[in-house]
Tab-separated table of C-alpha atoms and ligand atoms in Angstrom:
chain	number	residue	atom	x	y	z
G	3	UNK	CA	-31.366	19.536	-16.977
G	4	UNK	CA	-34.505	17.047	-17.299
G	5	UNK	CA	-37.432	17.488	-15.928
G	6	UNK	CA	-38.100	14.941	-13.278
G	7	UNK	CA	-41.237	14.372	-10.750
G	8	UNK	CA	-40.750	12.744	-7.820
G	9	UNK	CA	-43.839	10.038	-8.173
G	10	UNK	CA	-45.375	7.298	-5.287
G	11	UNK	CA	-45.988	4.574	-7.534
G	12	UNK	CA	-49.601	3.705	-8.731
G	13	UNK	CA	-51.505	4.678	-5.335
G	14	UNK	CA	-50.091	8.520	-5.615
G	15	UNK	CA	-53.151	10.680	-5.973
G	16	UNK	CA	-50.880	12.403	-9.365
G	17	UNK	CA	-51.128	9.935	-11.845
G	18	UNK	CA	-48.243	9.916	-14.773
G	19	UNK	CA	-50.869	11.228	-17.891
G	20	UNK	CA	-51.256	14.270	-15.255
G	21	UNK	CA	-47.377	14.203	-15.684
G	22	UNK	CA	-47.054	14.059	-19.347
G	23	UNK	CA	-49.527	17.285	-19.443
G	24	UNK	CA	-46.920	19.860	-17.522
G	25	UNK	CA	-44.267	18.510	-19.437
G	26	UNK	CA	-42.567	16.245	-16.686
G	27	UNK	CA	-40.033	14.502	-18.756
G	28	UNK	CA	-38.268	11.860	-16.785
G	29	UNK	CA	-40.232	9.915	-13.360
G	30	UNK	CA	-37.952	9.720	-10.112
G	31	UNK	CA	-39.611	6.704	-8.224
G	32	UNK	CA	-39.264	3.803	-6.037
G	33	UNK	CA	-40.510	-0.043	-5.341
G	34	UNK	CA	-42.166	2.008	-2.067
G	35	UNK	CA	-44.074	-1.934	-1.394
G	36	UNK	CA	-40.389	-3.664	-1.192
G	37	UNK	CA	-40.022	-3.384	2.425
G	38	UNK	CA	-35.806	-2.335	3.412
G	39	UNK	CA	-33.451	-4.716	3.057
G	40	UNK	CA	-35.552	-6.882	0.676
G	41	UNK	CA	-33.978	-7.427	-2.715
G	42	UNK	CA	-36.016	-5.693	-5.847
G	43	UNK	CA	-36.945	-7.970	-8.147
G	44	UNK	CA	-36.421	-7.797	-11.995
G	45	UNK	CA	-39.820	-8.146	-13.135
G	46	UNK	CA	-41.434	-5.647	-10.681
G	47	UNK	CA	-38.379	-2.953	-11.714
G	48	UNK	CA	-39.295	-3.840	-15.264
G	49	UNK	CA	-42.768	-3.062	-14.944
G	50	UNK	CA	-42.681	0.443	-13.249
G	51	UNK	CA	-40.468	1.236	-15.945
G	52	UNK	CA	-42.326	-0.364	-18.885
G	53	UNK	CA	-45.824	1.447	-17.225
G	54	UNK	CA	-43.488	4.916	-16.963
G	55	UNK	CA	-42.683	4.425	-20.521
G	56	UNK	CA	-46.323	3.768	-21.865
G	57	UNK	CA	-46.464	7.569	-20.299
G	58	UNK	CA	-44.387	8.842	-22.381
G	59	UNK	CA	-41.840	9.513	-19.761
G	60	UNK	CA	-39.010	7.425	-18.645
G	61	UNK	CA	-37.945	6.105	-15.035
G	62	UNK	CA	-34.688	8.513	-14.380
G	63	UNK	CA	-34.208	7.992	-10.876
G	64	UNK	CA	-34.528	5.594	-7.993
G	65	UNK	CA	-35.350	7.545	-5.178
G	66	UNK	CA	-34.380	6.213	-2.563
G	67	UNK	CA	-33.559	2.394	-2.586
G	68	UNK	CA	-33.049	2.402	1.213
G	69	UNK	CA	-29.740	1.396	2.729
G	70	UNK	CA	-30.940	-0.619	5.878
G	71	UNK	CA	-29.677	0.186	9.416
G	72	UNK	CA	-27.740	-1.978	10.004
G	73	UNK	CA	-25.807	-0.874	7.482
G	74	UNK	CA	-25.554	2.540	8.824
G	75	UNK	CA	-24.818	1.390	12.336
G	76	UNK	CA	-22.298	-1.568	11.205
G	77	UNK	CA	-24.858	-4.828	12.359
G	78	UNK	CA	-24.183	-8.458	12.322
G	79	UNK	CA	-26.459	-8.502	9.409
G	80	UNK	CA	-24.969	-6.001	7.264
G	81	UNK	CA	-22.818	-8.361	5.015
G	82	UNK	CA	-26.041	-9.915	4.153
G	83	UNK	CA	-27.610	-6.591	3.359
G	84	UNK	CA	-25.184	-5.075	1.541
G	85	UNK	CA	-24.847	-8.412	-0.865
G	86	UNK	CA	-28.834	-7.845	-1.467
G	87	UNK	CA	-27.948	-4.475	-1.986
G	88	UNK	CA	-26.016	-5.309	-4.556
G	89	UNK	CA	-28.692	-7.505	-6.059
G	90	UNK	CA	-31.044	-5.110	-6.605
G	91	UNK	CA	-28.312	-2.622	-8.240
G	92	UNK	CA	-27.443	-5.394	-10.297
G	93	UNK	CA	-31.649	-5.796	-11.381
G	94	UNK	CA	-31.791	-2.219	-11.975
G	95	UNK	CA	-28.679	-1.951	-13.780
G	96	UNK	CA	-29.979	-4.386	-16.382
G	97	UNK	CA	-33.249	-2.314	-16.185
G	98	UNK	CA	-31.532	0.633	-17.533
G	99	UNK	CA	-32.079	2.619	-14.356
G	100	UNK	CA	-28.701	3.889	-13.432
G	101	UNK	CA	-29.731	6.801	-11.045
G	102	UNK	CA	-30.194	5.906	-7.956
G	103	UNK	CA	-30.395	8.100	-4.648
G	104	UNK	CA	-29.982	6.811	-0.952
G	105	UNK	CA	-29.228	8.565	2.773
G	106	UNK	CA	-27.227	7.890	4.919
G	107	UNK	CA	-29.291	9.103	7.826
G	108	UNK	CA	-29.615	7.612	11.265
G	109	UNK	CA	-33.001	6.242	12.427
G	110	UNK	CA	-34.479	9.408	11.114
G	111	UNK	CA	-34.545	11.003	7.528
G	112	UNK	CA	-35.857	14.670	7.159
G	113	UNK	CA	-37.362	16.592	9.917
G	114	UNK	CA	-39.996	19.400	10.347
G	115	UNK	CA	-42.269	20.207	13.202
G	116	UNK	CA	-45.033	21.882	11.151
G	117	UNK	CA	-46.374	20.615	8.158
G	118	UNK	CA	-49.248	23.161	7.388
G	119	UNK	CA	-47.079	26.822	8.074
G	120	UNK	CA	-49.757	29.230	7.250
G	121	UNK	CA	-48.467	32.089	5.257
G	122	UNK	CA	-50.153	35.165	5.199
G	123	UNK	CA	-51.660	34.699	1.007
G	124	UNK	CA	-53.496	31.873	2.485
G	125	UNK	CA	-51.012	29.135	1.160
G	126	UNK	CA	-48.521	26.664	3.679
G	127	UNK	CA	-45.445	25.511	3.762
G	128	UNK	CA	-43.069	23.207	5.775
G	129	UNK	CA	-41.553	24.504	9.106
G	130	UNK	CA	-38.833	23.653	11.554
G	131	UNK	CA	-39.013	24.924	15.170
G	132	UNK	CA	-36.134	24.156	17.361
G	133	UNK	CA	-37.628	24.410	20.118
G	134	UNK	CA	-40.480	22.562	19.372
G	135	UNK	CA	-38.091	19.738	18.181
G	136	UNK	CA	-35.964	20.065	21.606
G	137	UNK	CA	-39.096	19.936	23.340
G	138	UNK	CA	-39.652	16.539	21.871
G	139	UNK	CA	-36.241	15.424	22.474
G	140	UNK	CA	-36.254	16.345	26.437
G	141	UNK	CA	-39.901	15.980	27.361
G	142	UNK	CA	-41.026	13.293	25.073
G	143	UNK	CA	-38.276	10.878	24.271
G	144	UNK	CA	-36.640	12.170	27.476
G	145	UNK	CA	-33.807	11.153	25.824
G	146	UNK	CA	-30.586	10.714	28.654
G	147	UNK	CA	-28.088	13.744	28.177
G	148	UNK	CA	-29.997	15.338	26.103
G	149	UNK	CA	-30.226	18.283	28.560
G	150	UNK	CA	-26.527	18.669	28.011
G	151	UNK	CA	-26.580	19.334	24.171
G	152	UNK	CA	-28.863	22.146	24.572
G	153	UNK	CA	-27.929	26.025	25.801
G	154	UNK	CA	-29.399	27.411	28.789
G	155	UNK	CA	-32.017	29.754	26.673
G	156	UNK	CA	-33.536	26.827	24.987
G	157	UNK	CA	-33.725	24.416	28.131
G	158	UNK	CA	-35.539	27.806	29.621
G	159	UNK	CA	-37.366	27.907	26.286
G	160	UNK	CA	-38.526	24.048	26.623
G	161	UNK	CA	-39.486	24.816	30.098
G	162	UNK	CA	-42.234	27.559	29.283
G	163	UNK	CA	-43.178	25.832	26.129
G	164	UNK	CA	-44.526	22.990	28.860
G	165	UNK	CA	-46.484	25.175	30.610
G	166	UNK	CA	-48.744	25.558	27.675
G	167	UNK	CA	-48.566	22.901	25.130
G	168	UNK	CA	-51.673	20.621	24.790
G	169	UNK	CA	-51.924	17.018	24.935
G	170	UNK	CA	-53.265	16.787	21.096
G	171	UNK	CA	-50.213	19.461	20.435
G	172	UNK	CA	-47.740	16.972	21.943
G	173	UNK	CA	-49.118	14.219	19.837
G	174	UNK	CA	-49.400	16.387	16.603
G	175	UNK	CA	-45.711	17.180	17.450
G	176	UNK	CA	-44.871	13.281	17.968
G	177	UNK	CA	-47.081	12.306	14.817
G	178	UNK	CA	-44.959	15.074	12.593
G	179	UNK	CA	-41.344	14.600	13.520
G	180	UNK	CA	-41.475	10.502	13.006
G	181	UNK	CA	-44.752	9.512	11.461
G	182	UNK	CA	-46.156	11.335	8.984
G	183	UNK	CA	-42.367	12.446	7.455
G	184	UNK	CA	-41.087	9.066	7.678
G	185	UNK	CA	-43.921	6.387	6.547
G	186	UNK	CA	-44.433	7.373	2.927
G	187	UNK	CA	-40.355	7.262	1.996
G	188	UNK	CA	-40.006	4.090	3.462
G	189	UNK	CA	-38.862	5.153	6.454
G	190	UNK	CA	-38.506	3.173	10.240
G	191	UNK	CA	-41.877	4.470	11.194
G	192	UNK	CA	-45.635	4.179	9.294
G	193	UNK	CA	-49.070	5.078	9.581
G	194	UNK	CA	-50.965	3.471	11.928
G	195	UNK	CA	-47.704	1.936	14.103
G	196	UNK	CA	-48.556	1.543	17.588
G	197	UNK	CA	-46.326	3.183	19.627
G	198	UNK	CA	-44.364	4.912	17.689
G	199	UNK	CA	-42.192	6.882	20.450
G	200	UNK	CA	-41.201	3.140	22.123
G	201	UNK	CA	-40.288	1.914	18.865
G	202	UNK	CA	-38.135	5.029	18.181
G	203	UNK	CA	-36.531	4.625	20.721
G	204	UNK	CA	-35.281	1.256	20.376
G	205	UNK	CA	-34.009	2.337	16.930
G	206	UNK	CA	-31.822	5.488	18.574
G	207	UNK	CA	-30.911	2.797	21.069
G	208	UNK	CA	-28.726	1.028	17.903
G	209	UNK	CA	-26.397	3.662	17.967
G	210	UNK	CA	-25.170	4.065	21.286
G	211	UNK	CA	-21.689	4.111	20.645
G	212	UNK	CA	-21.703	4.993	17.305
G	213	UNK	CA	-20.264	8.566	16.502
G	214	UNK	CA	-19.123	10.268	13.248
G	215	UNK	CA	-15.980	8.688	12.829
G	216	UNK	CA	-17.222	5.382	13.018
G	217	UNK	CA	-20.472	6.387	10.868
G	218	UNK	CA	-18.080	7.391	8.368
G	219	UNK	CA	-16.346	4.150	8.478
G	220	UNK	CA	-19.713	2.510	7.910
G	221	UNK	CA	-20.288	4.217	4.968
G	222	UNK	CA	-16.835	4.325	3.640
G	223	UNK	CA	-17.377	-0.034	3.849
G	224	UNK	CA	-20.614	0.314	2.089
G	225	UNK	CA	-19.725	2.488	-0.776
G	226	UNK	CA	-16.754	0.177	-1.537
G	227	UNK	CA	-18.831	-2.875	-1.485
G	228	UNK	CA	-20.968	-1.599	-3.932
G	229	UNK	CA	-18.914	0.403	-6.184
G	230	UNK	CA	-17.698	-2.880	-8.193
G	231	UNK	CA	-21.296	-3.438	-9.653
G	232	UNK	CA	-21.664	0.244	-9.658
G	233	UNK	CA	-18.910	0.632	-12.396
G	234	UNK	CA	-19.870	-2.515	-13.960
G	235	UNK	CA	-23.666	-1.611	-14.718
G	236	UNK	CA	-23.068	2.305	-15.042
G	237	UNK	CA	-24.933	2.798	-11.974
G	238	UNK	CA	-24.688	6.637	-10.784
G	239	UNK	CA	-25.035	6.270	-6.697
G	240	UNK	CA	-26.203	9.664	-5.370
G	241	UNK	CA	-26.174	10.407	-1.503
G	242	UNK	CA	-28.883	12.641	-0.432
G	243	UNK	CA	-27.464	15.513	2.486
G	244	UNK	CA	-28.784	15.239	5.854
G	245	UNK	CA	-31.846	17.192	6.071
G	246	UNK	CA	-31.389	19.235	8.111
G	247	UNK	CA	-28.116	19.788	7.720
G	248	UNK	CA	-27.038	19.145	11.225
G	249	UNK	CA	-26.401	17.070	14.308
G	250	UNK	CA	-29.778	15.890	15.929
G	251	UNK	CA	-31.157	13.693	18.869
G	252	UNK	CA	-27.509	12.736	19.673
G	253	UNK	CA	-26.824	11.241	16.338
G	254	UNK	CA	-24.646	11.824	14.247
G	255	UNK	CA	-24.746	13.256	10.596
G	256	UNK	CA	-22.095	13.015	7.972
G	257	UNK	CA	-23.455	14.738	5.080
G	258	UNK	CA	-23.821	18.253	6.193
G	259	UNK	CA	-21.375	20.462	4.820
G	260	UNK	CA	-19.162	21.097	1.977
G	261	UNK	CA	-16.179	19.137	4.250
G	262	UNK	CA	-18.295	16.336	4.357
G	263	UNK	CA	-19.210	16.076	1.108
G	264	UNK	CA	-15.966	15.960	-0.409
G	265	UNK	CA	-14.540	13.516	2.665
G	266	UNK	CA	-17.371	11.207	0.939
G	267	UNK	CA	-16.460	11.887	-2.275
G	268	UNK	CA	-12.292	11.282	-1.727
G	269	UNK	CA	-13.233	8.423	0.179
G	270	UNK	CA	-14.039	6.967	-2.294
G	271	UNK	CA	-12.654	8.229	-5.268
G	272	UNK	CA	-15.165	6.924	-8.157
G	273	UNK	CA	-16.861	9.224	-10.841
G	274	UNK	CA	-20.077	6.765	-9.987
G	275	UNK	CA	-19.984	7.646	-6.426
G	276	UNK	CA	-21.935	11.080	-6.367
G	277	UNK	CA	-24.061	13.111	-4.499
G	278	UNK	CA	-28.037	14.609	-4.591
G	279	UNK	CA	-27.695	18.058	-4.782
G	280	UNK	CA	-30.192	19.341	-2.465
G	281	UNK	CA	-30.291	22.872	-2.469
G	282	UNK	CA	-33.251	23.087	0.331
G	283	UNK	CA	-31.110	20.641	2.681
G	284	UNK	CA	-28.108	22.204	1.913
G	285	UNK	CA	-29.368	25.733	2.485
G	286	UNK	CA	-30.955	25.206	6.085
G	287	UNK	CA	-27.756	25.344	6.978
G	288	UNK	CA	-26.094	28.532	7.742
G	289	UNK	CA	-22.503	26.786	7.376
G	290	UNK	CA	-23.432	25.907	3.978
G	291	UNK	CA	-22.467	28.361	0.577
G	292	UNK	CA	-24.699	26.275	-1.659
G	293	UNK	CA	-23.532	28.163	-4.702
G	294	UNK	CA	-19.895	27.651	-3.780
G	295	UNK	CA	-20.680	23.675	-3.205
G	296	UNK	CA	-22.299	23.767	-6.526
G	297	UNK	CA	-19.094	24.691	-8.123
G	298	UNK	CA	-17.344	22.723	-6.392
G	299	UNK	CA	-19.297	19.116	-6.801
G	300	UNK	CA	-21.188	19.775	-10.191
G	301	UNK	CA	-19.410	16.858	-11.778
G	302	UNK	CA	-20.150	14.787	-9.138
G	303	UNK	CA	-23.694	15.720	-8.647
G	304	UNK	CA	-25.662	12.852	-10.062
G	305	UNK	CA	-29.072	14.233	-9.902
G	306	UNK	CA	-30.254	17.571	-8.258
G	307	UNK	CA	-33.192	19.124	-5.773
G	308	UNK	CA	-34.676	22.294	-6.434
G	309	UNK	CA	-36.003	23.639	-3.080
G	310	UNK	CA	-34.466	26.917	-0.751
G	311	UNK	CA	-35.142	27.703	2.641
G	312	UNK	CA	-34.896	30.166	5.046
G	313	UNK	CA	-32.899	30.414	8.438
G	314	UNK	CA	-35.244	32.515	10.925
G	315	UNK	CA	-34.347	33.215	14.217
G	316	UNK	CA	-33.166	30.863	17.046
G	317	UNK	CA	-32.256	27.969	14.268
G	318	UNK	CA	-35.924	27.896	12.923
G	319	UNK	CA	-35.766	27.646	9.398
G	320	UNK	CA	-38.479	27.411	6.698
G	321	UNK	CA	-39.095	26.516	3.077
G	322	UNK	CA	-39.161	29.714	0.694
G	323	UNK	CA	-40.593	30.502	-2.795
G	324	UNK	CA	-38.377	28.713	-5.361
G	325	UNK	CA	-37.597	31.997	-6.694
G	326	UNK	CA	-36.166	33.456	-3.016
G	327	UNK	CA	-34.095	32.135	-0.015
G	328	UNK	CA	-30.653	31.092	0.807
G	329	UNK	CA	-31.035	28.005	-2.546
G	330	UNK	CA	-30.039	30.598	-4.834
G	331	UNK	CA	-31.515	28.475	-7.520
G	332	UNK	CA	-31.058	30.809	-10.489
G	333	UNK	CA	-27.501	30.745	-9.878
G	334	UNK	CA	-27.892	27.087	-9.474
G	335	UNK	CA	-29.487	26.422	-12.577
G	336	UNK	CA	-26.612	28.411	-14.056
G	337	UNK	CA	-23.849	26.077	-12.728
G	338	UNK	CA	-26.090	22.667	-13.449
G	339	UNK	CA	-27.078	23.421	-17.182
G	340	UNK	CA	-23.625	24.128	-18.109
G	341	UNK	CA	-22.621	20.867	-16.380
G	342	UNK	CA	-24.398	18.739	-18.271
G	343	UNK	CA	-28.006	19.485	-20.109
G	344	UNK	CA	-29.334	15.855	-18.792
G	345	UNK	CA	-28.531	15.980	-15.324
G	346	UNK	CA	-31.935	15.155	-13.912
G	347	UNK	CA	-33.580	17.711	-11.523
G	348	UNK	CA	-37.037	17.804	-9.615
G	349	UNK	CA	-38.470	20.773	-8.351
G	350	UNK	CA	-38.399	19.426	-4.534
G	351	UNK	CA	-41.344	20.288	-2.116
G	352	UNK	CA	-44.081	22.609	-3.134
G	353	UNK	CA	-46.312	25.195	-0.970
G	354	UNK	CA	-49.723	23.718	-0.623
G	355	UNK	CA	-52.257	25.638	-2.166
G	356	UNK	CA	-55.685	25.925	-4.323
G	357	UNK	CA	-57.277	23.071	-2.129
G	358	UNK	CA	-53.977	20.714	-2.134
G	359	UNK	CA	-54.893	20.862	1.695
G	360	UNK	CA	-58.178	18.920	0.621
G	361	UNK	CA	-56.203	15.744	-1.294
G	362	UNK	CA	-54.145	14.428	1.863
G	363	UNK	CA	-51.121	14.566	-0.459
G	364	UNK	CA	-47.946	13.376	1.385
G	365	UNK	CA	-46.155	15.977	3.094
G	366	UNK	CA	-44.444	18.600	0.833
G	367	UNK	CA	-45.582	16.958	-2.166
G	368	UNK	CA	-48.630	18.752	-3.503
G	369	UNK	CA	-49.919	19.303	-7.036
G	370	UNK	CA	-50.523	22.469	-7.120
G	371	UNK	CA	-47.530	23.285	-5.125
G	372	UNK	CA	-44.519	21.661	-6.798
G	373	UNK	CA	-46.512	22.166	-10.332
G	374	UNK	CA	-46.243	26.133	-9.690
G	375	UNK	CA	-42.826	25.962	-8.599
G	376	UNK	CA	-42.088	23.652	-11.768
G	377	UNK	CA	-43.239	26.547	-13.943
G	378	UNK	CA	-41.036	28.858	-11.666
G	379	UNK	CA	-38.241	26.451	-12.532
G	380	UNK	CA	-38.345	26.126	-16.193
G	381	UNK	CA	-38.765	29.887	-16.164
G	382	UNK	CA	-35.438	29.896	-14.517
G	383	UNK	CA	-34.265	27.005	-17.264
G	384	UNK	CA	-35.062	29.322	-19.987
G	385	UNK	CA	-33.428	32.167	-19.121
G	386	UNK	CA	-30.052	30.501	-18.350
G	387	UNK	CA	-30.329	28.101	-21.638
G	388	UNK	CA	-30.606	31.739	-23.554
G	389	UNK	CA	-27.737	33.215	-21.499
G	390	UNK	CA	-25.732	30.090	-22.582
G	391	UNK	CA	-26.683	30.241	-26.421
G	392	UNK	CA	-25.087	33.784	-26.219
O	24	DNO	C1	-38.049	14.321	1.612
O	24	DNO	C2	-36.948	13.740	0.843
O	24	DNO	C3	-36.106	12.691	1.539
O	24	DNO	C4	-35.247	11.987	0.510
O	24	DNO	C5	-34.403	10.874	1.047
O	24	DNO	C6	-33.481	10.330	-0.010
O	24	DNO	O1	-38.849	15.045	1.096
O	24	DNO	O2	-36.133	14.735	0.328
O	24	DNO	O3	-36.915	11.797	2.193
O	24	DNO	O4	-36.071	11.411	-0.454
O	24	DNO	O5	-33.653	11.299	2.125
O	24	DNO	O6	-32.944	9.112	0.397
């Protein structure tokens, strides 16, 4: 596989001659100042991947170019989007960036409720508490019928966790779930919003009505719109799963399982319509077999996340070593590298550690983190590349 680095563009704190130095080989970026919907321009695509290339490295994946929601939901506007969609596939195609990674995630992409898990070495990692994140469903979106998706244990669970809970808890909660998480990927929700619970709201309030069948539909439309210029330009389309892997905040999710996947991939029967294999999504699932799914998809996985968590008690879950969890990476690695040796990978998500903490690095994506669990990884690499000399 090729060594890729998930970079933020010329403001990220890791600059690409830091790159070159731990032998990243290939850059997984975005135009992060395009806001959605927008159409990327030629000459901006050009130059990220001209400035990559002065590095020594090369632009290997778009991660994400955002599909807008009213795509997702099925909006008046979505014709329109969809043809500027296609635009900026059709820019990037002549680019020679044919990568390119997307979700298909309601209103909210990936969720955690602690971003600074201390572990007991004095390093920390990214957490999910359920019922933390039910408390924020019920008693700060007080979202109607909420109550009714949740079993009696955690409602009584909810209920003591309001006895105690602080006011600056409650907003560290509220500035974890949909600010800090969502701003820096270009998500519905940045730094420095006002409001950000009212206008969350109004974004869940686009999908009354809208369940998995019907988000299913939506995407089914949008993956056959684009495919055309997808086959044309040699553009690999790569869905990121739904992280986590489940059905939250009365929304639904359609790329959580291995039955999902390969509805998505049938639906739309084209080798160019692929998926992101995220192990660390995939495995904070306990439905999910990620080494059976690897198996099964490798030659329709586009481009691939290292990562693993684990599944604690009462549906917590929390991101492992690289080397442990339920990611099974090694095995991974096995399955990927015989798949195809260019199949770009990133090491996904790193603990924070040896003064990361200090940097104000975006969430999950420290130096010293991921650049440890990059060494982990190519440790990994180099024992299955031997195996498969043999
Ligand atoms: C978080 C990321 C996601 C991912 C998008 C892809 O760390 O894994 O935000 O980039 O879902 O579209």
């Amino acid at each position: 596989m090729e060594k890729t680095w998930r970079w933020f563009g010329p403001n990220d704190k890791i600059t690409l001659s830091m790159l070159r130095q731990i032998g990243v080989e290939g850059i997984v970026t975005a135009l992060h100042a395009i806001p959605n919907g927008e159409v990327w321009p030629l000459e901006q695509i050009e130059a990220t991947r001209d400035l990559i290339a002065d590095h020594g490295m090369r632009w290997s994946v778009v991660e994400s170019l955002p599909v807008s929601e009213a795509i997702k939901y099925g909006g008046a506007e979505r014709d329109r989007l969809i043809a500027n969609y296609i635009i900026s596939l059709e820019n990037l195609g002549r680019a020679g960036v044919t990568t390119v990674c997307y979700n298909f995630m309601p209103v909210i992409d990936w969720i955690r409720t602690d971003l600074e898990y201390p572990l007991a070495d004095g390093t920390s990692t990214l957490y999910f508490d359920a019922v933390r994140f039910a408390y924020f469903d019920l008693k700060i979106l007080e979202r109607e019928g909420a109550a009714k998706e949740y079993s009696p244990e955690m409602l009584a669970r909810v209920e003591e966790l309001d006895k105690t809970i602080t006011e600056a808890e409650r907003d560290a909660l509220i500035d974890t779930i949909i600010v800090k998480t969502q701003g820096f990927i270009n998500g519905n929700i940045r730094e420095g919003d006002k409001h950000p619970v009212a206008i969350f709201k109004r974004l869940l309030a686009q999908y009354a009505g809208i369940d998995r069948d019907q988000l299913r539909e939506n995407m089914r439309y949008f993956l056959a719109a684009i495919m055309p210029t997808c086959e044309q330009w040699g553009i690999r389309m790569c869905v990121h799963p739904d992280d986590p892997p489940f059905q939250v905040l009365g929304l639904p999710r359609i790329v959580t399982s291995e039955e999902d996947i390969a509805w998505l991939l049938e639906a739309v029967d084209h080798p160019m319509n692929g998926v992101t294999f995220c192990a660390g999504s995939l495995s904070s699932g306990a439905h999910n077999d990620v080494v059976k799914m690897a198996e099964r998809f490798a030659a329709r996985t586009h481009f691939v996340h290292l990562r693993s968590c684990n599944i604690l008690e009462g549906g917590n879950f929390m991101e492992a070593s690289h080397l442990e969890g339920r990611g099974r990476l090694i095995e991974l690695i096995r399955i990927f590298e015989k798949e195809r040796a260019d199949l770009p990978m990133r090491v996904d998500h790193g603990r924070t550690m040896l003064g990361d903490e200090k940097i104000g690095y975006n969430p999950g994506y420290s130096f010293h983190g991921r650049m440890f669990a990059l060494a982990q990884v190519e440790g990994m690499m180099a024992v299955v590349r031997d195996e498969l000399k043999q």
